[in-house]
Structure formats: C-alpha cells, structure tokens
Short mmCIF file of C-alpha atoms in Angstrom, two decimals:
data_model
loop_
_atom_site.label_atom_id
_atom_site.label_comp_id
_atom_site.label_asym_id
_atom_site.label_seq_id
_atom_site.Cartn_x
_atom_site.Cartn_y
_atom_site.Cartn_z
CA UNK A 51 27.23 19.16 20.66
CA UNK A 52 24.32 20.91 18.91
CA UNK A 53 24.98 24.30 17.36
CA UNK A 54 22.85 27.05 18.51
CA UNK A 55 23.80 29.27 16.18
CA UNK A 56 22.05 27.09 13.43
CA UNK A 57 19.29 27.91 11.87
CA UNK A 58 15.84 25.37 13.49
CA UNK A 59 13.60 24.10 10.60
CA UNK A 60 9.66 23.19 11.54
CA UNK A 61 7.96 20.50 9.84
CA UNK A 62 3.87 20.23 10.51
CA UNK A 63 2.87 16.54 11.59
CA UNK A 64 -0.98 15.32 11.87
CA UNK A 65 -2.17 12.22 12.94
CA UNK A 66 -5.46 11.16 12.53
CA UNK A 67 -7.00 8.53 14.40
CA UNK A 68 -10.46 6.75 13.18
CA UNK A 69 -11.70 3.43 15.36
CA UNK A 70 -14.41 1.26 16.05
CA UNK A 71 -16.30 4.21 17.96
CA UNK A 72 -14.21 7.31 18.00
CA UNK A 73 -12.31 9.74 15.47
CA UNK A 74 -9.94 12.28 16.26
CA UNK A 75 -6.95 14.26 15.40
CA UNK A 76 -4.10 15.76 16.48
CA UNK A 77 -1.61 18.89 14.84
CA UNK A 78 2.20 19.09 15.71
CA UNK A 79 5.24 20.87 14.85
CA UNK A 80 8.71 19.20 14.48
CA UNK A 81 11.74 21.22 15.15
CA UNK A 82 14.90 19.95 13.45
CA UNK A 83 18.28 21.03 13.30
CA UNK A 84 21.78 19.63 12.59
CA UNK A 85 23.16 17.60 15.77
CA UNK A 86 26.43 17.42 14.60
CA UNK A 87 29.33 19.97 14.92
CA UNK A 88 30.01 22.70 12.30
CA UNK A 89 33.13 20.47 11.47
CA UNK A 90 31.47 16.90 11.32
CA UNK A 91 28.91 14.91 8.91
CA UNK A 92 26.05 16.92 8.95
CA UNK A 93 23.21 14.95 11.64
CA UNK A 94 19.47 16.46 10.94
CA UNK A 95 17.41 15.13 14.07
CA UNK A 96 14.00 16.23 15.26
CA UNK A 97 14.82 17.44 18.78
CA UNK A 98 11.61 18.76 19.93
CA UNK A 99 7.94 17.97 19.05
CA UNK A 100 5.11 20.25 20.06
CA UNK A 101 1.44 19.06 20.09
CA UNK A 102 -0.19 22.55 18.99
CA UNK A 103 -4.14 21.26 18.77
CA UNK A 104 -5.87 18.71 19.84
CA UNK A 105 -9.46 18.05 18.39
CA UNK A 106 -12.42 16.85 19.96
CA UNK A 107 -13.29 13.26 20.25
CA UNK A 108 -16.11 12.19 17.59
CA UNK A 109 -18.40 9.35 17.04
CA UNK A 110 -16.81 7.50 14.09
CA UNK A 111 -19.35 8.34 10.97
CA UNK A 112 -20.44 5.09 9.26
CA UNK A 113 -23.10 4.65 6.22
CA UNK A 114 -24.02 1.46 7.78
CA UNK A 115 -22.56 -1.61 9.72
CA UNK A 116 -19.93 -2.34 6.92
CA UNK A 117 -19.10 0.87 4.99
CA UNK A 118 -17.90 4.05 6.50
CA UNK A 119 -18.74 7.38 5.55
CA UNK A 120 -16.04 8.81 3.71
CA UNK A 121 -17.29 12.21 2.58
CA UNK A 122 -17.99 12.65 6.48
CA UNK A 123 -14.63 11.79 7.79
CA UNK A 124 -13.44 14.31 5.24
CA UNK A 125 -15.75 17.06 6.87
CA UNK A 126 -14.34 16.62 10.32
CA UNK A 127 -10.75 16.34 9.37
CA UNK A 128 -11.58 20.00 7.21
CA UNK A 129 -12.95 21.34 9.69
CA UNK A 130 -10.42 20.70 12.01
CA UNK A 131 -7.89 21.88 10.32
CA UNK A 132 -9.54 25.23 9.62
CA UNK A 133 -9.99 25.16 13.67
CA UNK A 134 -6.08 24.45 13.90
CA UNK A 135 -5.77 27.52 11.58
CA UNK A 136 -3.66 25.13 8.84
CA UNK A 137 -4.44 23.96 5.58
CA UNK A 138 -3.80 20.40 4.17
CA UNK A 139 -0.71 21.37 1.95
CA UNK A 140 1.12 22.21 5.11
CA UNK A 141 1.07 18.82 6.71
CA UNK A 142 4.83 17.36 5.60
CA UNK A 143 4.34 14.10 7.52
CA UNK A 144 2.18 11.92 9.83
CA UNK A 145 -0.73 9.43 9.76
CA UNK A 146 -4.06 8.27 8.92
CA UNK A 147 -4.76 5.54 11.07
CA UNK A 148 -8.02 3.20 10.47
CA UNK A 149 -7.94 1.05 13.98
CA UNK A 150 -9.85 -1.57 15.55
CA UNK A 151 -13.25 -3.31 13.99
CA UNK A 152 -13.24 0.15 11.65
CA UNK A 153 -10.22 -1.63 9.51
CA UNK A 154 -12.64 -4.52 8.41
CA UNK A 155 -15.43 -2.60 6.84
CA UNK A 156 -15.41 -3.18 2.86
CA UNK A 157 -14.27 0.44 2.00
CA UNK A 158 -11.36 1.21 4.70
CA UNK A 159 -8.71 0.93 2.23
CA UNK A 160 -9.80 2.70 -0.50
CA UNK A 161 -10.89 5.72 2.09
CA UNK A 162 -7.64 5.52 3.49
CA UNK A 163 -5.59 6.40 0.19
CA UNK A 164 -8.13 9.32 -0.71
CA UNK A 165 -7.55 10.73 2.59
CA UNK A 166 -3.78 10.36 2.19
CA UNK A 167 -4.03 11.99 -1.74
CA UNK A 168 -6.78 14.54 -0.20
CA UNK A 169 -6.30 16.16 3.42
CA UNK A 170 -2.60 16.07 3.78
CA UNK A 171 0.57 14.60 2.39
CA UNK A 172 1.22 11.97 4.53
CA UNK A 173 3.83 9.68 4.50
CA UNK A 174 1.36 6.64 6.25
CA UNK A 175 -2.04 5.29 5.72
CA UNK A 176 -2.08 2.18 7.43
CA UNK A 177 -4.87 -0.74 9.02
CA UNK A 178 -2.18 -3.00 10.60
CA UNK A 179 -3.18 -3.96 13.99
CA UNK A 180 0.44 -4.63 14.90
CA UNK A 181 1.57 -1.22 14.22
CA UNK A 182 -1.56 0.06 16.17
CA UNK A 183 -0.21 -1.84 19.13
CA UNK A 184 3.36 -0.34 18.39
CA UNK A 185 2.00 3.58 18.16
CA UNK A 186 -0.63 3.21 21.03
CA UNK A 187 2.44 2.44 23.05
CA UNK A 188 4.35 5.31 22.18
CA UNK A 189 1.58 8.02 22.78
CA UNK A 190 0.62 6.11 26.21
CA UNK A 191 4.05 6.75 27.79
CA UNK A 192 5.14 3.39 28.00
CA UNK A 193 7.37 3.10 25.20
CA UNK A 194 9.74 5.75 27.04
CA UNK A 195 9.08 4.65 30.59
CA UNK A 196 10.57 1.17 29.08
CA UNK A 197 13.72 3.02 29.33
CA UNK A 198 13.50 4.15 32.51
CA UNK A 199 12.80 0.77 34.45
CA UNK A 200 14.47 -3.03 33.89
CA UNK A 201 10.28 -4.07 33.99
CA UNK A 202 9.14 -6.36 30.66
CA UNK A 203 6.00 -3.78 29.95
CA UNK A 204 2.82 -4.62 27.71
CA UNK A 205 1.22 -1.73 26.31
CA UNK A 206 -2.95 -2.83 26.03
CA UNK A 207 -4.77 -0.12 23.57
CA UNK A 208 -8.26 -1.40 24.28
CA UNK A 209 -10.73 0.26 21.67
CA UNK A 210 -14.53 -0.38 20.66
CA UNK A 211 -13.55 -3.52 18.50
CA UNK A 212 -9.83 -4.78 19.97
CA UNK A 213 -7.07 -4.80 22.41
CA UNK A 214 -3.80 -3.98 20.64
CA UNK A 215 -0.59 -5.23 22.66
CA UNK A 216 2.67 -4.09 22.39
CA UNK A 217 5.74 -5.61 24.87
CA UNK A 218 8.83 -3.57 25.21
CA UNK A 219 12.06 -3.93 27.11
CA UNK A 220 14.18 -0.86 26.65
CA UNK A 221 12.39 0.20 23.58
CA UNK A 222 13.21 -2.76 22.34
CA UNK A 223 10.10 -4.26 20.93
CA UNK A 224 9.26 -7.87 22.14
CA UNK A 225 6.41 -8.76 20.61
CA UNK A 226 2.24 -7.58 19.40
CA UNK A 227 -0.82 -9.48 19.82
CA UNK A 228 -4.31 -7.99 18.95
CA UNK A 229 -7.62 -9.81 20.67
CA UNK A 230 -11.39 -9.16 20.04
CA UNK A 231 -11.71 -7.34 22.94
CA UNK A 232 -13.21 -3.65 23.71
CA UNK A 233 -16.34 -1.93 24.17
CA UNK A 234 -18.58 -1.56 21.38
CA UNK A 235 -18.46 -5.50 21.07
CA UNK A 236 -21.96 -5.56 22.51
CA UNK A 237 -24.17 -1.87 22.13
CA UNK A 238 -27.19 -1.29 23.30
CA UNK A 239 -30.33 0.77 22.94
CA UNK A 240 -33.05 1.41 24.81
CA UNK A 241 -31.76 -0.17 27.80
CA UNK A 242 -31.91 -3.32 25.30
CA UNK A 243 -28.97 -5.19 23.24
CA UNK A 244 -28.97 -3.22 19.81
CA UNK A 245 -26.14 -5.67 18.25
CA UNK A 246 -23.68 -8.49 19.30
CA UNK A 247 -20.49 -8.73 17.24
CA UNK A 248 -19.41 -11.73 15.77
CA UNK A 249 -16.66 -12.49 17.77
CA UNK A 250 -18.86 -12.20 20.86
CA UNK A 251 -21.32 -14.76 18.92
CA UNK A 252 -18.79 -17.20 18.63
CA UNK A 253 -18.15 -16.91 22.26
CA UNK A 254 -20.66 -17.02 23.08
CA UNK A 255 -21.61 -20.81 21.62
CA UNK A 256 -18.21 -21.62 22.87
CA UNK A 257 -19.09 -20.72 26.60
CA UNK A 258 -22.44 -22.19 25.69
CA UNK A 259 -24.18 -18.60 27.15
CA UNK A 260 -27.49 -17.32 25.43
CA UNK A 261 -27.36 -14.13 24.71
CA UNK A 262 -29.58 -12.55 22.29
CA UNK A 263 -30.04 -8.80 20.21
CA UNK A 264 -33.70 -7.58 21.96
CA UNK A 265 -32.27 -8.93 25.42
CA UNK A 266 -31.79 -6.63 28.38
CA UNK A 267 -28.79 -4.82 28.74
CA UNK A 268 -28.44 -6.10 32.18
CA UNK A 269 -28.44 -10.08 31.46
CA UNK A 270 -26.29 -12.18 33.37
CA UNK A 271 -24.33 -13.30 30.43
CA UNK A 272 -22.94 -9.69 29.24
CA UNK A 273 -20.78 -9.58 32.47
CA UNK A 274 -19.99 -13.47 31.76
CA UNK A 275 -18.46 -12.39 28.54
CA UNK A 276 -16.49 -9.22 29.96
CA UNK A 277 -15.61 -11.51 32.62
CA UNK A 278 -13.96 -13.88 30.04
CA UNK A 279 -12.19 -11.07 27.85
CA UNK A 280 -10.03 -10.21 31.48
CA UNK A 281 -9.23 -13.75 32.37
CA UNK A 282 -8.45 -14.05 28.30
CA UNK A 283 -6.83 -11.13 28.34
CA UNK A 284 -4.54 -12.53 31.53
CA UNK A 285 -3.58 -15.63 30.05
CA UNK A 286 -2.66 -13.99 26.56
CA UNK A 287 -0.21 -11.69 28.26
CA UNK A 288 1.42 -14.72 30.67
CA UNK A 289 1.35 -16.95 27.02
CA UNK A 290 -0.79 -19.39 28.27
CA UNK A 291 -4.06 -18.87 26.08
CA UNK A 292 -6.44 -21.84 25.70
CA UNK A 293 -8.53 -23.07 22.92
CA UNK A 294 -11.37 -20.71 23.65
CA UNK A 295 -8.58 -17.65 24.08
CA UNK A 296 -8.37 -18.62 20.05
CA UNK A 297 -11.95 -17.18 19.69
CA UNK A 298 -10.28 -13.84 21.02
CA UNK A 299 -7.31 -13.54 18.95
CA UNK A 300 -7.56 -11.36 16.01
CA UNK A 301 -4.41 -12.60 14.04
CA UNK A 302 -1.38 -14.04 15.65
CA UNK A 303 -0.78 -15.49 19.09
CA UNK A 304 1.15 -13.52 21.60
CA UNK A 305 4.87 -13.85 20.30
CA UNK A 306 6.74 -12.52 23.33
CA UNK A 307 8.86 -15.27 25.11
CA UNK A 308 9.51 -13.14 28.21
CA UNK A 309 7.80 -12.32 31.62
CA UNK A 310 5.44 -9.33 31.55
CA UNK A 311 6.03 -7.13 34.90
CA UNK A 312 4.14 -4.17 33.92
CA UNK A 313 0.94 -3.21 32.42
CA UNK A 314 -0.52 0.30 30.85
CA UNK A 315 -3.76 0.40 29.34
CA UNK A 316 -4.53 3.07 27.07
CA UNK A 317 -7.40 3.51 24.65
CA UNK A 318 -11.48 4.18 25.13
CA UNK A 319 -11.68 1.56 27.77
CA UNK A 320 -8.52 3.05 29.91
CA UNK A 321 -10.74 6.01 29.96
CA UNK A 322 -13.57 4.38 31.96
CA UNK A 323 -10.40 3.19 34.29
CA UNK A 324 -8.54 6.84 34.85
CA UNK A 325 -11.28 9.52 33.37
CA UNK A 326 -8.82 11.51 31.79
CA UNK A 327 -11.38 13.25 29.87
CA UNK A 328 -14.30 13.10 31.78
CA UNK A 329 -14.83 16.73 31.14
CA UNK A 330 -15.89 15.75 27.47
CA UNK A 331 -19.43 14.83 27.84
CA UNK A 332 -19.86 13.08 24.68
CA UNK A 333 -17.18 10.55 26.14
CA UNK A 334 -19.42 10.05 29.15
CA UNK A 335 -22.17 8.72 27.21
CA UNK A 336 -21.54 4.96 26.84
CA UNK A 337 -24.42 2.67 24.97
CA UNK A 338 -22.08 -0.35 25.37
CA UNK A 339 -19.95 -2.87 27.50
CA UNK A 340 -17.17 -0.22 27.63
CA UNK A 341 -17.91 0.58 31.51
CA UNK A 342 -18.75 -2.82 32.71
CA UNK A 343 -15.30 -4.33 30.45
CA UNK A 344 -13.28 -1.68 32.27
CA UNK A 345 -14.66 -2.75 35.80
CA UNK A 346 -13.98 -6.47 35.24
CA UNK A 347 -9.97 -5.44 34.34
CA UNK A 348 -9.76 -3.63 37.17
CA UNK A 349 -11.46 -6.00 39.38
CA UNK A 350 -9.54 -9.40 38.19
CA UNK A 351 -7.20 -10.31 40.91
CA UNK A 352 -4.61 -11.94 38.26
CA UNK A 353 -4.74 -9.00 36.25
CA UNK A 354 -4.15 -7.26 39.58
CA UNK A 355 -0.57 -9.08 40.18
CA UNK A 356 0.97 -7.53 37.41
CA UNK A 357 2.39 -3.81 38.30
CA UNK A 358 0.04 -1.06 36.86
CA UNK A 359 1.43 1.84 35.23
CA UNK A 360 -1.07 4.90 34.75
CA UNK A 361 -0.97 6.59 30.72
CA UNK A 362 0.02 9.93 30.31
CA UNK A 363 -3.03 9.74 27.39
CA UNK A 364 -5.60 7.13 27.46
CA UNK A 365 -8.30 7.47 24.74
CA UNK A 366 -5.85 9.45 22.76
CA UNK A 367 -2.93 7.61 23.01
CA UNK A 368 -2.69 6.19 19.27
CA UNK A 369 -3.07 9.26 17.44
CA UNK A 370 -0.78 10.99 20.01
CA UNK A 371 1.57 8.52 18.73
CA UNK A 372 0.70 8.70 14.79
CA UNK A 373 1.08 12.43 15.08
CA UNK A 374 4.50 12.39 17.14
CA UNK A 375 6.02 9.26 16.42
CA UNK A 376 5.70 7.44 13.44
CA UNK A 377 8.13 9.83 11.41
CA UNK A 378 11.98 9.51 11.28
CA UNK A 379 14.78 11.33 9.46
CA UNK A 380 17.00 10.07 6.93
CA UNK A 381 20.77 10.98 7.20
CA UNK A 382 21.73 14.68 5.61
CA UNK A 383 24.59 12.25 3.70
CA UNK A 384 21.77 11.48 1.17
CA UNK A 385 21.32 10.66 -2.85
CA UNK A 386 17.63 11.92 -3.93
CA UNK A 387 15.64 12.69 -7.56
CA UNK A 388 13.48 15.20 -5.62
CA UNK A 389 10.92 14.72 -8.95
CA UNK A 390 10.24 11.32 -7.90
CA UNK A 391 9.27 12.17 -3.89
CA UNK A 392 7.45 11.22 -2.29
CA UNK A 393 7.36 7.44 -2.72
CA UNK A 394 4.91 5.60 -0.68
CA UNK A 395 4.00 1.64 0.15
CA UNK A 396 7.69 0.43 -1.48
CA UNK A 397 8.26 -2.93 -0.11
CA UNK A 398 11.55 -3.69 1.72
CA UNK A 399 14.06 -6.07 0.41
CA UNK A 400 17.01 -6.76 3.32
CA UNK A 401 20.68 -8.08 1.76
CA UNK A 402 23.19 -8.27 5.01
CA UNK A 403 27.15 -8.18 3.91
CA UNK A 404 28.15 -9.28 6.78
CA UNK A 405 31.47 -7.18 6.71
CA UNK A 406 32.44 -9.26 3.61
CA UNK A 407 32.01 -7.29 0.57
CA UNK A 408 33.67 -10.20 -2.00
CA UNK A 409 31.54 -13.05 -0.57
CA UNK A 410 27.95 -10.40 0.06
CA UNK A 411 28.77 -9.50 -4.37
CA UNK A 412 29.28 -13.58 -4.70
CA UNK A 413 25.69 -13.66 -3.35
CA UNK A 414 24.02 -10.37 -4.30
CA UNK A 415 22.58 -11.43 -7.87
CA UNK A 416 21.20 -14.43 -6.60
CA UNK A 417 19.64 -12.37 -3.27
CA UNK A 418 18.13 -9.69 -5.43
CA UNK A 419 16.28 -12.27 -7.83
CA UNK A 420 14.31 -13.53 -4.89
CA UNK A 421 13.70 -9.57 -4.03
CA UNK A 422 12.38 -9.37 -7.65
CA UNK A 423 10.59 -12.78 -7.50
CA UNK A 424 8.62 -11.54 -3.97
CA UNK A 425 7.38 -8.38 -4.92
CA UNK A 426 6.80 -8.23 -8.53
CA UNK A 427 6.79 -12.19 -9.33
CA UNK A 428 3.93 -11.11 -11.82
CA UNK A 429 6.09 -8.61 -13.56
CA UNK A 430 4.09 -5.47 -13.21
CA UNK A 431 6.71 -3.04 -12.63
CA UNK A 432 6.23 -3.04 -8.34
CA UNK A 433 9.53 -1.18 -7.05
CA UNK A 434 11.02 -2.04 -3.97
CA UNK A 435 13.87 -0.61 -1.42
CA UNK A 436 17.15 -2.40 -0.91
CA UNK A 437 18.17 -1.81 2.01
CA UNK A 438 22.00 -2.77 2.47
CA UNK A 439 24.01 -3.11 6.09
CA UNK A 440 26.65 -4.65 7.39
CA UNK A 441 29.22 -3.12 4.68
CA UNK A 442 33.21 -3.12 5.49
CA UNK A 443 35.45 -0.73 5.28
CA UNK A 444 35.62 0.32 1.48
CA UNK A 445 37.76 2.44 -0.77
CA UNK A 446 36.89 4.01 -4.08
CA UNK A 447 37.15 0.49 -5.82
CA UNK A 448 35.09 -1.15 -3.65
CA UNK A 449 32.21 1.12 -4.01
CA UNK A 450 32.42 1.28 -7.68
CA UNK A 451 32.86 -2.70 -7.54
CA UNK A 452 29.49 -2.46 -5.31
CA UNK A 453 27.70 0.31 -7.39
CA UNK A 454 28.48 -1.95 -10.55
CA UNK A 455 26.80 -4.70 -8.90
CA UNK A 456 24.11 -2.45 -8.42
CA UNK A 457 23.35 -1.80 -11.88
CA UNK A 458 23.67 -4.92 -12.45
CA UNK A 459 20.69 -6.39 -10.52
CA UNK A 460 18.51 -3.98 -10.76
CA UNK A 461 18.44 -4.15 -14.86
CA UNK A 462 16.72 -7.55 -14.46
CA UNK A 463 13.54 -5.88 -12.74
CA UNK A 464 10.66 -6.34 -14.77
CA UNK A 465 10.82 -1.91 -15.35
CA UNK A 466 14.89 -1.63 -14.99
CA UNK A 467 13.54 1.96 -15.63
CA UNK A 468 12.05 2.18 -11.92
CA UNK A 469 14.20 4.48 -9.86
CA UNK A 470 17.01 2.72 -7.64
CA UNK A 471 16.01 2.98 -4.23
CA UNK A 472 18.97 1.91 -1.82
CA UNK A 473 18.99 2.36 1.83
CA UNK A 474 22.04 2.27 3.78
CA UNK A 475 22.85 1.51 7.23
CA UNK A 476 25.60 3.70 7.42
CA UNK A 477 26.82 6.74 6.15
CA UNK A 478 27.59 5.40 2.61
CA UNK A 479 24.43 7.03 0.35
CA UNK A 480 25.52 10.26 -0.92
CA UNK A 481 28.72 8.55 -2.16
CA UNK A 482 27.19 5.31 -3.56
CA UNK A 483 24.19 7.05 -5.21
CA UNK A 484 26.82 9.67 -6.95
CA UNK A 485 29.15 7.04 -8.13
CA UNK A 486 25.70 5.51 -9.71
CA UNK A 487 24.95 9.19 -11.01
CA UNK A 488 28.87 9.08 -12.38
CA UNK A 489 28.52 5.80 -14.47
CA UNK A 490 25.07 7.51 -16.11
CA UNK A 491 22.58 5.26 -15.16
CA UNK A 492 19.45 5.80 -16.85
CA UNK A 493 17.19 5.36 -13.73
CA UNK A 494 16.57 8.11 -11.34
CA UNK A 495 18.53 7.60 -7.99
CA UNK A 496 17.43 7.42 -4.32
CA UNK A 497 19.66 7.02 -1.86
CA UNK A 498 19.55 7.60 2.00
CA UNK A 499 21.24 6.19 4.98
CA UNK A 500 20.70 6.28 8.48
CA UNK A 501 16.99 4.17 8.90
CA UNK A 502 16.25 1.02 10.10
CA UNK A 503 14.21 -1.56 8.28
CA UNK A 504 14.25 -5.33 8.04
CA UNK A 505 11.93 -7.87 5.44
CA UNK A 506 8.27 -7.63 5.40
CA UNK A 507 8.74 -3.36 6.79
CA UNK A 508 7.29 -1.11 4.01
CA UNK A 509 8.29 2.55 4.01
CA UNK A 510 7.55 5.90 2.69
CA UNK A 511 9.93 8.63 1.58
CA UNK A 512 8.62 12.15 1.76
CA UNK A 513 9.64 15.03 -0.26
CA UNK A 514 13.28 16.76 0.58
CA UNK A 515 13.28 19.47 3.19
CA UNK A 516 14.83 22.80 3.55
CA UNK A 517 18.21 21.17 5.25
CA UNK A 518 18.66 18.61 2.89
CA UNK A 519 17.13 15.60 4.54
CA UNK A 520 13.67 13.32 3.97
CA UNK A 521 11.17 12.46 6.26
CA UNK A 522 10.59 7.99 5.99
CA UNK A 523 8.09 6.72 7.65
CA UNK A 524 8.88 2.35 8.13
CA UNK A 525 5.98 0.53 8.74
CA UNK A 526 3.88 -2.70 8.16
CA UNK A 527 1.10 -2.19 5.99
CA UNK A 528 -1.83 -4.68 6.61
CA UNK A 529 -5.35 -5.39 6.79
CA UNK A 530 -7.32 -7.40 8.75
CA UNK A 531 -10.20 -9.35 8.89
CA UNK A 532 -13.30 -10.06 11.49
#
C-alpha cells in the first residue's frame, strides 16, 4: 500500500532517437516514491511517467554517405532542449539511440559517447539492433498489450535502413530479428533513382532484377523488390526464411520457436500505413520506397492472416520507448561509493547458487576466473558486475563466509583495486556490501539488489538519488555492420 503522505521525487528522462532518415527527441519526468509501508523494507518504484515535450521530426544530418554530422546532431538536441526549457545537467537518465543503417557509418560510436559525456548524463548510448527491436516495442504499445491478450505478438519497427522485431508473450520476451528492410533502401531524385543500398544490390543479383542508380523511379523492379521484403518479411516471422531471406537478415535468424498471432508495426514506414503525423509536412515528403514498401505490407494477403494491432506511436515509437522505458530502479536496500557513480558499459558476469551456498563457494573461485578470463583476458584493468541469485536462507556466518569469498576472487582481477560491483537478486546488498565495508576492504563498494541481468547484458549505474536509490539501465551494447 503506497504512502501518500510520502514525499514524490522527479527524475528528468530524455531519449533521443537518430535513424537512417529521421532524428528526434523526447523529455520526461519520472515520479518515484517508496511502495512499501512505513513499517516494511523501503521499495523506491517509478509509478508514473509523464512525456512533457516532444520535438519535431528531423532529417538525420550526415557529412556524407558514411559519416554523420556530429556537431549538427549536437545543434538540434541544444536546441531542443532550450525549447523544452531544460538544460543538459538536468537529464538523470535515458538514451541516445543510433538505429537502423545510421549505426554502420564509420563515426557512430565515437558520436555516441560524446553525446552521452556532452548533452546529458545518460545512463545508455547504444547501436544494438536487438535492443532497438526490444524499445520500439515498448513505445508502440505492444509490449503492454502482451499482457492484456494470450496472442504471441511481434513488434516490426520498420525504419529507413531495417525492420527491428521483437516477439513477446506476457512481456516475456521471445525472441529479436532485424532484416534489411525499410524505406530509404532505394531514394530517389528527380523522379530518378539517386542511390540503391547494398543490401538491395545483392538482391537484386539474387532475384536476377536490373535495377540501376539514373533509372526511373517508377521501374518495374522497385515494386519487385518491396514486393520481396513483405513475402521476406512473412516467412521470417512464421520461421520459415529461405536462402534469399539470408540476403535480408541483418544479424541473426529469427530465434522465436512459437506461433506469431499478432502483428504491430511501428516506425517511419507504419506512418505511411496509419498517418499518425500527417500534420507534419516534412514527414509527408517521401524521396524513397517508404510509400510503395508500406502499400505492399498492407496489401500481402499472408501478411494479412496474421491479426493487426494499430500503435499507439508509429514513427516515434523507439524514442518513446528510450525516453520512458529503458530505466529501472535499484532496491533502496543498497551498498554505493557515490564518488565512483555513475559507472557505465560494465560487463555482466552471472554466478547462480542454486539455494546451495556450500556447493555455489565450492564453485565460486573457479566461476569468477572465467568472469576475469572473458572480460579482461588481456589484463587491462576492464571491471565487471557480479551479479549473484539464487542465495538460501543465510545467517550472519553465512554472509561473512560469502563476503570472504568475495574478497577473495576479486583480488585476482588484473586491478584488485577496481571497485566491487555485486548485484543481488534479492534483498541481500546493503548487508553484504557493509559486512565487505566491516572487514576494510581496500576497494570501493557497490552493491544493489533488486535488477535483473543475465551473461552477455551490460549495465549502467547512475548517480544516487534523493531517496537513496540508483537509476541502472541493463542493456546489450552492440554494433552492427551493412
């Protein structure tokens, strides 16, 4: 039973969206409070989120067809800010997301951590065209409508430069795919083709179609290939791709083993479908395939047989979702060296007890060698988090027996001097990370509980807050490649 007698505190999330054709940005404010009664373990949860601006949509600025234009990008986010009436050292949270054919050019990453360092301090800058998949889904609606209905639902962000797939049962995530499909795959000028992208090329000599830059924009073979991408699309989402489907993928194959019901599409291409902002003119103005792609999905009669499920935001569904949903909070039961937040990028390193504390310490050393091994196996110094479930029941003895252990693995890091960064499962990190802090250890300590990670997650730790908790942002941090 919430409190309402406690005091609300406001964080100030931004997420920042910059694909294949558009950029934009959204402001909100996070209300959190202690869930818990006065009498209980303290429980800091954000229980309301309120969108308070939303920017225009702009062209994506690029220096040419493999470099974009940093100094640009930083003009529009300033600017919109100063529109939102904030300032960058007000944003506590949120992310910079690079999406689509935008993640491949030469300079993404490096403009990605001088935005992070520069307009705000967020907690995620991040290319990963999984995770795109995963936050398009939760600013389109379907994420939460998985809750609501028994349906198997694939989320399809369909960009300028891909279609980003998420499949969710019950918020449950099933699986991601991401396919060389969207809009500015083919642009035109001059009622002529101004470029053809390379995954179109390949296509192209796979379908044995001629299709040349100079052409008209109304050839036969443009609708060919935007014929194709649906029927590709189709069998991706069924799991029945063929050899030329491989032309399309962009990564993985489609890693869901169950039967999609339901489909949402959000992105630039669900906005030819619904026109949800058809009153922005500059989003009327298409010099690609984007129309003619959206026609053929709506027109494919296999497509057609799944159920359709309109987005509450179409062209603005991924940085709805950076902005709203890509930040958690740790437990207020927490162990931090607020001099050393925030932490950003630390690889995750999962050890399961199994409700067996002797036989998980029997194992531990060994376990925490391979942690070392993964992430640092060229002894550098790289830190990583250690996140611990599974614990038993345990007494004072057993959590100095498992602090002890503690110590003990993490002096054989290449830097033993590297803070400790544990993360529990359960309510166990305020009194682990104090018994650490009680048997002097000479690294800093950070300890919080209540998050969610697994191997291969990275995560970010943001500086402490007013009630006592962190914002952590889990994630998969990747790049990808045309």
């Amino acid at each position: 039973m919430i409190n309402l007698n406690q005091k609300k505190e406001t964080i100030i999330s931004a997420g920042i969206d910059i694909g294949t054709s558009t950029t934009k940005l959204i402001i909100s404010r996070f209300s959190l409070m202690n869930t818990a009664g006065t009498t209980l373990v303290p429980r800091i949860e954000i229980i309301d989120k309120e969108i308070i601006y939303k920017s225009p949509i702009f062209r994506t600025p690029l220096k040419d067809t493999s470099t974009i234009h940093v100094s640009e990008i930083e003009k529009i986010i300033r600017a919109e800010y100063a529109n939102a009436g904030i300032t960058a050292s007000q944003i506590e949270t949120g992310a910079v997301i690079i999406t689509g054919e935008t993640a491949t050019k030469h300079n993404a990453k490096e403009m990605l951590h001088y935005l992070s360092d520069e307009v705000g301090d967020f907690l995620v800058a991040t290319a990963g065209p999984d995770l795109e998949g995963i936050i398009a889904a939760k600013g389109s609606g379907a994420y939460e409508y998985s809750t609501r209905s028994k349906d198997i639902i694939a989320n399809i962000d369909i960009g300028g430069g891909t279609a980003n797939i998420a499949v969710y049962r019950d918020r449950v995530l099933l699986g991601t795919c991401t396919m060389h499909i969207g809009g500015r795959l083919i642009e035109f000028e001059d009622e002529k083709i101004k470029s053809i992208s390379a995954p179109v090329q390949r296509l192209l000599v796979a379908l044995r179609l001629s299709l040349r830059v100079g052409d008209s924009k109304t050839a036969p073979a443009i609708q060919l290939v935007t014929q194709f991408m649906a029927e590709s699309l189709n069998r991706v989402l069924r799991n029945e791709t063929n050899e030329i489907d491989q032309l399309l993928l962009l990564g993985h194959s489609p890693n869901w083993k169950e039967t999609v019901d339901t489909i949402v599409l959000s992105g630039g291409i669900a906005e030819c479908v619904y026109g949800h902002e058809v009153k922005d003119k500059r989003l009327a103005q298409y010099d690609d395939i984007g129309p003619e792609l959206a026609r053929e999905l709506q027109g494919n009669k296999s497509l057609q047989s799944f159920k359709w499920l309109e987005p509450i935001e179409t062209v603005r569904a991924t940085v709805l979702g950076a902005g709203t949903q890509t930040t958690e909070i740790s437990g207020a039961t927490i162990q931090i060296s607020a001099s050393d937040l925030p932490l950003k990028n630390l690889p995750v390193y999962s050890f399961n007890f199994h409700s067996n504390l002797e036989q998980g310490l029997a194992e531990f050393d060994g376990e925490i060698r391979k942690a070392t091994d993964m992430y640092d196996a060229s002894g550098e110094g790289q830190n990583f988090a250690l996140y611990i479930s599974e614990l038993p029941y345990m007494g004072f003895r057993d959590i100095q027996k498992l602090s002890k252990a503690i110590i003990h693995v993490m002096e054989k890091r290449s830097d033993p001097l590297l803070p400790i960064v544990l993360v529990l499962e359960t309510d166990h990190a305020k009194v682990i990370g104090q018994t650490l802090l009680a048997m002097s250890v000479p690294q800093s300590v950070i300890c919080i509980d209540q998050v969610s990670v697994d191997h291969g997650d990275y995560m970010d730790i943001g500086k402490e807050l007013d009630s006592g908790v962190v914002p952590v942002v889990v994630k998969t941090l990747t790049f990808h490649s045309s």
